[in-house]
Structures are given as structure tokens and as C-alpha cells.
PDB file of C-alpha atoms in Angstrom:
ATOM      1  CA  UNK A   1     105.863  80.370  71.855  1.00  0.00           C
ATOM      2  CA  UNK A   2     104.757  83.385  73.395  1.00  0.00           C
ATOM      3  CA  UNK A   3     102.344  86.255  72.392  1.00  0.00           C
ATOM      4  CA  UNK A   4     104.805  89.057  73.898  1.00  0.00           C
ATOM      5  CA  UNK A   5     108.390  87.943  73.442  1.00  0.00           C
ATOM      6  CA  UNK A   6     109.061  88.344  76.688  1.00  0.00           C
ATOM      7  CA  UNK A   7     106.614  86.005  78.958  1.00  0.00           C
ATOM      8  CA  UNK A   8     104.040  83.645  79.264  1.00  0.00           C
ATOM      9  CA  UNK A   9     105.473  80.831  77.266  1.00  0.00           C
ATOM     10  CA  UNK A  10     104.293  77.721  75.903  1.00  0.00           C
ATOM     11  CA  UNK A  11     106.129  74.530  75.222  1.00  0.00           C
ATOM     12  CA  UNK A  12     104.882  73.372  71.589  1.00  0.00           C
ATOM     13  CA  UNK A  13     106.986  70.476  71.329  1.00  0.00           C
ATOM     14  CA  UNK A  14     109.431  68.101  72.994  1.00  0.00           C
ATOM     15  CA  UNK A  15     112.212  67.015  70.321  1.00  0.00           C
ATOM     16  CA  UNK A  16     115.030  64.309  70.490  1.00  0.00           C
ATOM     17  CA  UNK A  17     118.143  65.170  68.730  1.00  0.00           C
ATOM     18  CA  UNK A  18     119.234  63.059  66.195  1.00  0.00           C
ATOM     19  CA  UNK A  19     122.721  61.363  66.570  1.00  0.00           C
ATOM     20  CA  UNK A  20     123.198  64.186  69.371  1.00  0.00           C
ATOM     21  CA  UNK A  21     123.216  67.015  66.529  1.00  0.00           C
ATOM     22  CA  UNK A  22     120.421  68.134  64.733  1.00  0.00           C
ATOM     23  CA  UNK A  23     116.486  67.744  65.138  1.00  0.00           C
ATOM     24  CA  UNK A  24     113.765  68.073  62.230  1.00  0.00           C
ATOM     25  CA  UNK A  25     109.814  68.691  63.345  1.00  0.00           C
ATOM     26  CA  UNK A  26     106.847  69.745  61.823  1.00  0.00           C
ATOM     27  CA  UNK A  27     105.288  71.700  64.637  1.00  0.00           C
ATOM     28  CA  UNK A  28     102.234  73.110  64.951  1.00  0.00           C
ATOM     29  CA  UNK A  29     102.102  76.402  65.466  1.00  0.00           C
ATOM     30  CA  UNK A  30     100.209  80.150  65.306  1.00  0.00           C
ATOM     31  CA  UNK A  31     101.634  82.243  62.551  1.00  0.00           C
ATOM     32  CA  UNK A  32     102.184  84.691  64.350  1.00  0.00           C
ATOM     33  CA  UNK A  33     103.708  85.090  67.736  1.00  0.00           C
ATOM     34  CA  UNK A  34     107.335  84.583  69.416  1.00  0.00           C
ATOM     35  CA  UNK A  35     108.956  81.795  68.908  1.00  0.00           C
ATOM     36  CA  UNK A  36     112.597  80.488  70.135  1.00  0.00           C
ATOM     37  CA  UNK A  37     114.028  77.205  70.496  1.00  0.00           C
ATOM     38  CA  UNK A  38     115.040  75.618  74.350  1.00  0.00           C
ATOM     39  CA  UNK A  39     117.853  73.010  74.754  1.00  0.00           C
ATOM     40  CA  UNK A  40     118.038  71.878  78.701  1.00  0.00           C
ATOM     41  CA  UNK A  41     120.799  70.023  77.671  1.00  0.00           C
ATOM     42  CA  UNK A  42     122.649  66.859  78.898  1.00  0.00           C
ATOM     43  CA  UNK A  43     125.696  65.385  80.994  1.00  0.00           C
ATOM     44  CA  UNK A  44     128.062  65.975  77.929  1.00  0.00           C
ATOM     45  CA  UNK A  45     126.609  69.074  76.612  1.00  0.00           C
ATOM     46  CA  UNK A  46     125.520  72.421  77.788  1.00  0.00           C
ATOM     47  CA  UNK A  47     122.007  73.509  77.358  1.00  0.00           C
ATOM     48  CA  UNK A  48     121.191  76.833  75.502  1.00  0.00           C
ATOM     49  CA  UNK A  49     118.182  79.365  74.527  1.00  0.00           C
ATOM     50  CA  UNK A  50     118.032  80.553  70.813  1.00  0.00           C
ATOM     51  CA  UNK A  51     117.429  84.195  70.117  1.00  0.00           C
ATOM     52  CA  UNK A  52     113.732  85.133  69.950  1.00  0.00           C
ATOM     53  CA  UNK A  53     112.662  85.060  66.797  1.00  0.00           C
ATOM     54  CA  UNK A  54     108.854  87.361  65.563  1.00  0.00           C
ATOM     55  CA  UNK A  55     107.077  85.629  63.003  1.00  0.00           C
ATOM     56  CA  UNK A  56     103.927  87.023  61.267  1.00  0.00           C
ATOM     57  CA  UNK A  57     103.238  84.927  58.330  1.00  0.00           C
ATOM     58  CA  UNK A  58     100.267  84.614  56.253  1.00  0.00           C
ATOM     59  CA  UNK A  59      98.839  81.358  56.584  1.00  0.00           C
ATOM     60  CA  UNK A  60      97.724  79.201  52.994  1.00  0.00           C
ATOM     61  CA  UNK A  61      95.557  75.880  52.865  1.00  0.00           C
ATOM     62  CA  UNK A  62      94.385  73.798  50.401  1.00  0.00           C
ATOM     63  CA  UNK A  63      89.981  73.723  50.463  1.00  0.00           C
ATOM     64  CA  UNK A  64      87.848  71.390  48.536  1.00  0.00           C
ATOM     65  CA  UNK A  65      90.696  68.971  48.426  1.00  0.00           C
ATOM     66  CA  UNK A  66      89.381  65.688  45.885  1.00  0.00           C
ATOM     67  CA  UNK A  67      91.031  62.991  44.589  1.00  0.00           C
ATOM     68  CA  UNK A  68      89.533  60.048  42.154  1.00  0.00           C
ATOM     69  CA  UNK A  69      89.691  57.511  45.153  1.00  0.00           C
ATOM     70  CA  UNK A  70      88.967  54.332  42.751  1.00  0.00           C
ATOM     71  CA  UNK A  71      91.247  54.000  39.549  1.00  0.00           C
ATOM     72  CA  UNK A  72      91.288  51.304  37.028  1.00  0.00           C
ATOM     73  CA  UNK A  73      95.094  49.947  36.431  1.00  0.00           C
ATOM     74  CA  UNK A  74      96.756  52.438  33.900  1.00  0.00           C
ATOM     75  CA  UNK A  75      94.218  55.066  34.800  1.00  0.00           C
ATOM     76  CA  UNK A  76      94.556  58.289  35.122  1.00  0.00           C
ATOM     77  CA  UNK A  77      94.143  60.083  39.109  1.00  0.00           C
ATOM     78  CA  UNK A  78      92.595  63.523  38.634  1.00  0.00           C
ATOM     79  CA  UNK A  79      93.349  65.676  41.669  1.00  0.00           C
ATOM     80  CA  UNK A  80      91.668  69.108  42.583  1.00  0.00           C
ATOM     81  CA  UNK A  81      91.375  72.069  44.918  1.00  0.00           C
ATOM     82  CA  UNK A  82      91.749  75.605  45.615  1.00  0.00           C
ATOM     83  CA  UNK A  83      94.675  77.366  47.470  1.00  0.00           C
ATOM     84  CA  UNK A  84      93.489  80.009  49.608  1.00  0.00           C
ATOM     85  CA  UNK A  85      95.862  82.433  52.277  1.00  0.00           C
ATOM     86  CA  UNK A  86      94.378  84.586  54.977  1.00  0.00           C
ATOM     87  CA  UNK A  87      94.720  88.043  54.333  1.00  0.00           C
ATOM     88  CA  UNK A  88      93.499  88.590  56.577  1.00  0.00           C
ATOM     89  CA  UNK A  89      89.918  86.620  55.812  1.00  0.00           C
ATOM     90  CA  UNK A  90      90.467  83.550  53.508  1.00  0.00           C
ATOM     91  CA  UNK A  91      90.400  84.443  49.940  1.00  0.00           C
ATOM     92  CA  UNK A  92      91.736  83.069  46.437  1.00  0.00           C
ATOM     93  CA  UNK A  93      95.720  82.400  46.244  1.00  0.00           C
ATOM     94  CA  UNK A  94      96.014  82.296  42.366  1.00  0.00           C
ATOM     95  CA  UNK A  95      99.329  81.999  39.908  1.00  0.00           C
ATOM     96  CA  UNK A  96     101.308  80.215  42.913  1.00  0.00           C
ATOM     97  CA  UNK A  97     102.280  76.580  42.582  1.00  0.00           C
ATOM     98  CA  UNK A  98     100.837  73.163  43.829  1.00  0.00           C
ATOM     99  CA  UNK A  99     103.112  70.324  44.198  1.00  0.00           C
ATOM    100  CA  UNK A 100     101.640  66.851  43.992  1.00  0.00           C
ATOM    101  CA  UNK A 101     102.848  63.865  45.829  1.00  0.00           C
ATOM    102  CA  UNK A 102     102.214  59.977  45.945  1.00  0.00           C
ATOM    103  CA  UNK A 103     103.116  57.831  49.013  1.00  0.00           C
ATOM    104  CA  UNK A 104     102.735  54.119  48.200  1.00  0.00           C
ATOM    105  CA  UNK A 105     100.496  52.195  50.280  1.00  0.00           C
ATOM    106  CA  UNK A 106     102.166  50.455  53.364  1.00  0.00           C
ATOM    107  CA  UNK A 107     105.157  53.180  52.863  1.00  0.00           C
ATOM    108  CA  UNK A 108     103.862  56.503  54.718  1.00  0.00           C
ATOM    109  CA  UNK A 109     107.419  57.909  54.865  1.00  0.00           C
ATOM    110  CA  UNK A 110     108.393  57.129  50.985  1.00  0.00           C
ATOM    111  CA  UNK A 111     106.607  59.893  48.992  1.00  0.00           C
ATOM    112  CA  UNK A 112     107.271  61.068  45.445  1.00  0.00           C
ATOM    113  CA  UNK A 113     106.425  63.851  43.167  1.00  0.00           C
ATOM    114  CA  UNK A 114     103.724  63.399  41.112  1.00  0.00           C
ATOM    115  CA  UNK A 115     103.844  66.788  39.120  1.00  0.00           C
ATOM    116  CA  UNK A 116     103.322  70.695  39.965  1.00  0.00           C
ATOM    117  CA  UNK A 117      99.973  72.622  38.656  1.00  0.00           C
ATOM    118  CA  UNK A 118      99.717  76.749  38.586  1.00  0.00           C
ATOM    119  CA  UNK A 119      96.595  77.959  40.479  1.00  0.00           C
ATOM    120  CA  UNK A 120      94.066  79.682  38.769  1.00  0.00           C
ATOM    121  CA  UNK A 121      92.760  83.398  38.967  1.00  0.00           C
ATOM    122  CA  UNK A 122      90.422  82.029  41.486  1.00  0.00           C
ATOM    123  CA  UNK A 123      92.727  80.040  43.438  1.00  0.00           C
ATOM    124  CA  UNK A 124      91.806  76.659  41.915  1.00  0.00           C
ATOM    125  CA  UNK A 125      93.714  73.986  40.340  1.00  0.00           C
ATOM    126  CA  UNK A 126      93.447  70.704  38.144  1.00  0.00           C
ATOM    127  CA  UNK A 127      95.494  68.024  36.996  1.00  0.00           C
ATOM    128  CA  UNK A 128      95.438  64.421  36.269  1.00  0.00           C
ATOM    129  CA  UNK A 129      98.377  61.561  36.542  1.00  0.00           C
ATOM    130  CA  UNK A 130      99.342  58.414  35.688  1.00  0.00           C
ATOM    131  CA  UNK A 131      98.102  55.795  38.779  1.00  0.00           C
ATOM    132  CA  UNK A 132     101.270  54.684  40.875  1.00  0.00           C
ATOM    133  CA  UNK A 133      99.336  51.960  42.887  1.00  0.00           C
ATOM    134  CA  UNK A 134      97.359  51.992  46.043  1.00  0.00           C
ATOM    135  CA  UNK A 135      98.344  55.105  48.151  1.00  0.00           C
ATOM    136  CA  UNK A 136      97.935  58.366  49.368  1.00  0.00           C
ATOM    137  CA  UNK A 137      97.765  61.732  47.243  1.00  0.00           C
ATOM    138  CA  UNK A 138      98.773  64.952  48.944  1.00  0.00           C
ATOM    139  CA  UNK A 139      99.256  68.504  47.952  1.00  0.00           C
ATOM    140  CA  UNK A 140     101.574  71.191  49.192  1.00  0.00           C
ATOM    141  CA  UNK A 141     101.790  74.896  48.484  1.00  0.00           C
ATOM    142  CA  UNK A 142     106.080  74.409  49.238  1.00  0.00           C
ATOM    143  CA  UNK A 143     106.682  77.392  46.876  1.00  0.00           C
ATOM    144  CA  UNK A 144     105.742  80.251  49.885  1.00  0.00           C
ATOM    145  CA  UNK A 145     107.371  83.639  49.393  1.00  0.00           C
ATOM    146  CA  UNK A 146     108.668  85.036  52.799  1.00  0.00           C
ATOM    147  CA  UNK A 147     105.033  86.467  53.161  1.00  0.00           C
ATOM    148  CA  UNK A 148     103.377  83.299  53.735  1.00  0.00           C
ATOM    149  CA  UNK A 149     103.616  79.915  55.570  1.00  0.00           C
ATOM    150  CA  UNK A 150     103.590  76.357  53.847  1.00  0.00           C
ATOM    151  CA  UNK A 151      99.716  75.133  53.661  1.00  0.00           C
ATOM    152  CA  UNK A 152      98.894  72.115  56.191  1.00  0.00           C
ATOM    153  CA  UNK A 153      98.876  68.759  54.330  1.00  0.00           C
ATOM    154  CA  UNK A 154      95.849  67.309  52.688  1.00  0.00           C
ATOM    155  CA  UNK A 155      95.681  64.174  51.801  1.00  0.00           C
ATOM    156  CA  UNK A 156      93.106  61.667  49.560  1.00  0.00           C
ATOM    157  CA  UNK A 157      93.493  58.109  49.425  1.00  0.00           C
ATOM    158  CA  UNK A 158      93.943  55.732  45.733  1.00  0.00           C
ATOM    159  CA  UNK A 159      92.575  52.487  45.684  1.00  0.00           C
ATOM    160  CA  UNK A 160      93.313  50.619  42.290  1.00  0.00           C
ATOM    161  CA  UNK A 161      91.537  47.806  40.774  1.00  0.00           C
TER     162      UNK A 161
END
């Protein structure tokens, strides 16, 4: 990454490639600056620089993120927030869609979708959903226009008894 394009930059991540073709990372990172993608290579293939790519996105997140942390069995797991972007100062992201997941409980890389909600006027949003077990419960603005980034994950843990 680098604030000019052109100097001054900063390694945000080492990556391995997977089966010597591809790599897949979340990586932190500014919304806006230069960003381009470094291969040093290796003893059967030749290393390589991407072409500099200029992002200024519009960064969302998800505040006041709740989720009913104890559940009877066949209860119901209500699950709240409010989507906000920064534009530039955070403010209310409203008709835009939520996805819900679930991630069962001993399984952090198995996650499922729970349902979608519509954010209100106000940026807020409310739904409830069946209990799935013990897990986690996270929400994800994935529906971005080319405006605005994807909101950091939040996450709320369900305990059922």
C-alpha cells in the first residue's frame, strides 16, 4: 500500500499460494490509498508486480451489534444493529441489505446463512431466527455497490439450553 502510488510502500500481508496458483486473504487495509499485489517468486516460477491499482471506497460497519446470547431449544435468536458508512463522518446506511450467518460451535470455518434483513431509514435492522445450536452469529453488509467497501465482521455468541 502506498499513499502516493509511486513510493513509500508498506507490506500489508505475506500470502502462500495455494496449490502454486491462486491465494484468497482478507486483508486489512485503508480504503483509500494505492494498492498492488508483489510476487518475489520461486525456483520454478518468475516473480511479478501487478498494476497499481487507486481505491477510494467508502467504508460501512455494523454499530450496536446484539444478539440474544442465551436461547431455550427451539427458540427464537433475535439479532440487531445499525449499518452505518462514512461519508465522510459516520451516518445512517438505510434500504441496503444485512446478511445473517451462523457458524456452529467447534466449526469456525463452516458458516451458513441465516436470512437477509433491509435496513431501516435510520440505518437499523431487526430480525429473529430459528436457534441452530451453540455458535456464533455474524452480520455482513456483502451487498456493497462499487461506492463502498464490505463492513468488518461482527460477531455475538449463542449459547442454548
Amino acid at each position: 500500500m502506498s499513499k502516493n502510488g509511486k513510493d513509500g510502500w508498506a507490506k500489508l500481508k505475506t500470502l502462500t499460494l495455494t496449490k502454486g496458483r491462486y491465494f484468497l486473504a482478507d486483508i486489512p487495509a485503508p480504503a483509500s490509498g494505492y494498492y498492488r499485489a508483489v510476487y518475489s517468486g520461486s525456483a520454478n516460477v518468475q516473480g511479478s508486480v501487478s498494476p497499481v491499482l487507486k481505491a477510494s471506497l467508502i467504508q460501512t460497519r455494523i454499530k450496536d451489534y446484539k444478539v440474544t446470547s442465551k436461547v431455550k431449544k427451539r427458540g427464537a435468536i433475535a439479532v440487531s444493529g445499525t449499518l452505518q458508512h462514512a461519508a465522510p463522518a459516520w451516518k445512517a446506511y438505510g434500504g441496503r441489505k444485512v446478511m445473517i450467518f451462523f457458524s456452529p460451535k467447534g466449526k469456525p470455518k463452516e458458516s451458513y446463512l441465516l436470512g437477509e434483513v433491509k435496513t431501516a431509514a435510520n440505518g437499523t435492522f431487526k430480525k429473529s431466527f430459528k436457534e441452530r445450536g451453540d455458535g456464533t452469529i455474524f452480520a455482513l453488509h456483502i451487498d456493497t455497490d462499487s461506492n463502498h467497501l464490505m463492513n468488518p465482521k461482527v460477531t455475538g455468541s449463542v449459547d442454548v439450553k
